[in-house]
Amino acid sequence: MKTAQRRRWLGCMLRWSSTAAACVATAAASWPVRALARPRPLRAVALAIPPFAVLDASGRKSGLFVEALELIARESQRQVEITLAPYARAIAMLRSGEADLMIATSNSAIAEAAEPMGMLWTTEVIAIGRAGLKLDGLQDLRGRTVGMLRGSDYGAAFLDDREYRKHEITDQLQGIRMLQEGRLDASVGTRLAVFHAMRLLGVSRARLGGVLAVQSREIHLHLSRHHADEDLATELRRAVHALRSSGKADGLLAKYLAGLPPA
């Protein structure tokens, strides 16, 4: 190739390269930021209380709330990272924004920290007595030592009545053990958690006292107020509705209720 031709060819290549680079830069600048950055995973905290959330021997997370959060992740097409924590710690994580999501019964403590995204189930809160204690009404608990989950809120009937001697427990396993040891007169919790703890400990229904229905509560998915985003909230509400309308939520609960005493 002659010198003049070579110069012309190199000049064309340089001009073409500059034009192409400018086009790419212009296009990149026009791309929306959200197309480049994927949403960060949502951080969920699940109550470390059997059967809501537990770690098996291999360290794998399982339980009613863990499986429900996994279904919500699938329905909303959002990645969800699940951490297990005791009730009081879980509420603190939701309040501080360390956790985005939490499944729990609605109460005043959670209402201060999060917005409900939809009801998954209803549950009955019960009091179960030690052996020989008959429970016909709340008056039968007055003057007695009653186990209550640390950080929980069972309403004014317990919070405002000073005649109950309240004793904080970490979970219903501890509550059932203390009932058997005579250290508690009664323990309060959801029917599912109380009877599941009895099954894990091998405690037959006949070895404990009466059961009193205290109140009915709704179990909701909650979104921390620190991460309130209308688009995200819409996705989560849609996911919860899909689980309810499809029967998947009820089917999941039935799996954990299977074989438990009815009363």
PDB file of N, CA and C in Angstrom, residues 20 24-25 31 44 51 54 70 74 79 82-83 90 100 126 142 146 149-150 158 215 217 224 229-230 251 259:
ATOM      1  N   ALA A  20     -17.794   6.004  16.852  1.00  0.00           N
ATOM      2  CA  ALA A  20     -18.408   4.859  17.529  1.00  0.00           C
ATOM      3  C   ALA A  20     -18.337   5.025  19.040  1.00  0.00           C
ATOM      4  N   VAL A  24     -21.525   5.185  21.712  1.00  0.00           N
ATOM      5  CA  VAL A  24     -21.676   4.297  22.857  1.00  0.00           C
ATOM      6  C   VAL A  24     -21.809   5.101  24.141  1.00  0.00           C
ATOM      7  N   ALA A  25     -20.979   6.126  24.307  1.00  0.00           N
ATOM      8  CA  ALA A  25     -21.034   6.954  25.511  1.00  0.00           C
ATOM      9  C   ALA A  25     -22.374   7.653  25.649  1.00  0.00           C
ATOM     10  N   TRP A  31     -29.177   5.558  29.372  1.00  0.00           N
ATOM     11  CA  TRP A  31     -29.828   4.419  30.013  1.00  0.00           C
ATOM     12  C   TRP A  31     -30.266   4.810  31.414  1.00  0.00           C
ATOM     13  N   ALA A  44     -35.336 -10.191  55.609  1.00  0.00           N
ATOM     14  CA  ALA A  44     -36.476 -10.610  56.428  1.00  0.00           C
ATOM     15  C   ALA A  44     -35.960 -11.219  57.724  1.00  0.00           C
ATOM     16  N   PRO A  51     -42.938 -23.600  65.815  1.00  0.00           N
ATOM     17  CA  PRO A  51     -42.484 -24.084  64.511  1.00  0.00           C
ATOM     18  C   PRO A  51     -42.348 -22.965  63.475  1.00  0.00           C
ATOM     19  N   VAL A  54     -36.744 -22.340  62.621  1.00  0.00           N
ATOM     20  CA  VAL A  54     -35.737 -23.103  63.359  1.00  0.00           C
ATOM     21  C   VAL A  54     -34.571 -23.421  62.428  1.00  0.00           C
ATOM     22  N   GLU A  70     -40.365 -17.587  51.749  1.00  0.00           N
ATOM     23  CA  GLU A  70     -39.852 -18.112  50.481  1.00  0.00           C
ATOM     24  C   GLU A  70     -40.934 -18.071  49.402  1.00  0.00           C
ATOM     25  N   ARG A  74     -40.983 -15.781  45.882  1.00  0.00           N
ATOM     26  CA  ARG A  74     -41.296 -16.317  44.556  1.00  0.00           C
ATOM     27  C   ARG A  74     -42.419 -15.530  43.886  1.00  0.00           C
ATOM     28  N   GLN A  79     -35.677 -11.142  45.644  1.00  0.00           N
ATOM     29  CA  GLN A  79     -34.794 -11.965  46.454  1.00  0.00           C
ATOM     30  C   GLN A  79     -34.956 -11.579  47.919  1.00  0.00           C
ATOM     31  N   ILE A  82     -33.185 -14.368  54.679  1.00  0.00           N
ATOM     32  CA  ILE A  82     -33.888 -14.604  55.943  1.00  0.00           C
ATOM     33  C   ILE A  82     -32.907 -14.790  57.094  1.00  0.00           C
ATOM     34  N   THR A  83     -33.144 -14.033  58.168  1.00  0.00           N
ATOM     35  CA  THR A  83     -32.388 -14.169  59.414  1.00  0.00           C
ATOM     36  C   THR A  83     -33.343 -14.605  60.512  1.00  0.00           C
ATOM     37  N   ALA A  90     -36.186  -9.382  67.041  1.00  0.00           N
ATOM     38  CA  ALA A  90     -36.789  -9.219  65.713  1.00  0.00           C
ATOM     39  C   ALA A  90     -37.528  -7.887  65.606  1.00  0.00           C
ATOM     40  N   ASP A 100     -36.207  -5.611  56.763  1.00  0.00           N
ATOM     41  CA  ASP A 100     -37.260  -5.009  55.943  1.00  0.00           C
ATOM     42  C   ASP A 100     -38.612  -5.666  56.196  1.00  0.00           C
ATOM     43  N   ILE A 126     -53.817 -18.580  73.338  1.00  0.00           N
ATOM     44  CA  ILE A 126     -54.382 -19.345  74.448  1.00  0.00           C
ATOM     45  C   ILE A 126     -53.492 -19.234  75.679  1.00  0.00           C
ATOM     46  N   ARG A 142     -55.614 -14.478  87.634  1.00  0.00           N
ATOM     47  CA  ARG A 142     -55.223 -13.383  88.513  1.00  0.00           C
ATOM     48  C   ARG A 142     -54.562 -13.916  89.778  1.00  0.00           C
ATOM     49  N   VAL A 146     -47.725 -16.034  85.236  1.00  0.00           N
ATOM     50  CA  VAL A 146     -48.084 -16.339  83.845  1.00  0.00           C
ATOM     51  C   VAL A 146     -46.887 -16.075  82.938  1.00  0.00           C
ATOM     52  N   LEU A 149     -44.231 -14.361  76.238  1.00  0.00           N
ATOM     53  CA  LEU A 149     -43.091 -14.208  75.355  1.00  0.00           C
ATOM     54  C   LEU A 149     -42.473 -12.818  75.527  1.00  0.00           C
ATOM     55  N   ARG A 150     -41.157 -12.769  75.688  1.00  0.00           N
ATOM     56  CA  ARG A 150     -40.462 -11.496  75.890  1.00  0.00           C
ATOM     57  C   ARG A 150     -40.721 -10.545  74.719  1.00  0.00           C
ATOM     58  N   PHE A 158     -53.837  -8.155  79.587  1.00  0.00           N
ATOM     59  CA  PHE A 158     -52.621  -8.566  80.292  1.00  0.00           C
ATOM     60  C   PHE A 158     -51.711  -7.388  80.610  1.00  0.00           C
ATOM     61  N   GLN A 215     -57.623 -14.608  73.030  1.00  0.00           N
ATOM     62  CA  GLN A 215     -58.018 -13.685  71.963  1.00  0.00           C
ATOM     63  C   GLN A 215     -57.658 -14.286  70.614  1.00  0.00           C
ATOM     64  N   ARG A 217     -55.969 -13.363  66.884  1.00  0.00           N
ATOM     65  CA  ARG A 217     -55.088 -12.373  66.272  1.00  0.00           C
ATOM     66  C   ARG A 217     -54.869 -12.712  64.795  1.00  0.00           C
ATOM     67  N   SER A 224     -41.055  -2.802  57.116  1.00  0.00           N
ATOM     68  CA  SER A 224     -40.503  -1.760  57.981  1.00  0.00           C
ATOM     69  C   SER A 224     -40.785  -0.369  57.415  1.00  0.00           C
ATOM     70  N   ASP A 229     -41.872   1.823  50.452  1.00  0.00           N
ATOM     71  CA  ASP A 229     -41.792   2.184  49.040  1.00  0.00           C
ATOM     72  C   ASP A 229     -43.071   1.669  48.397  1.00  0.00           C
ATOM     73  N   GLU A 230     -43.804   2.554  47.731  1.00  0.00           N
ATOM     74  CA  GLU A 230     -45.124   2.171  47.243  1.00  0.00           C
ATOM     75  C   GLU A 230     -45.068   1.055  46.219  1.00  0.00           C
ATOM     76  N   GLY A 251     -52.781 -23.994  52.999  1.00  0.00           N
ATOM     77  CA  GLY A 251     -52.166 -25.308  52.863  1.00  0.00           C
ATOM     78  C   GLY A 251     -50.884 -25.423  53.677  1.00  0.00           C
ATOM     79  N   GLY A 259     -51.725 -33.140  63.259  1.00  0.00           N
ATOM     80  CA  GLY A 259     -51.340 -33.984  64.387  1.00  0.00           C
ATOM     81  C   GLY A 259     -51.323 -33.295  65.734  1.00  0.00           C
TER      82      GLY A 259
END
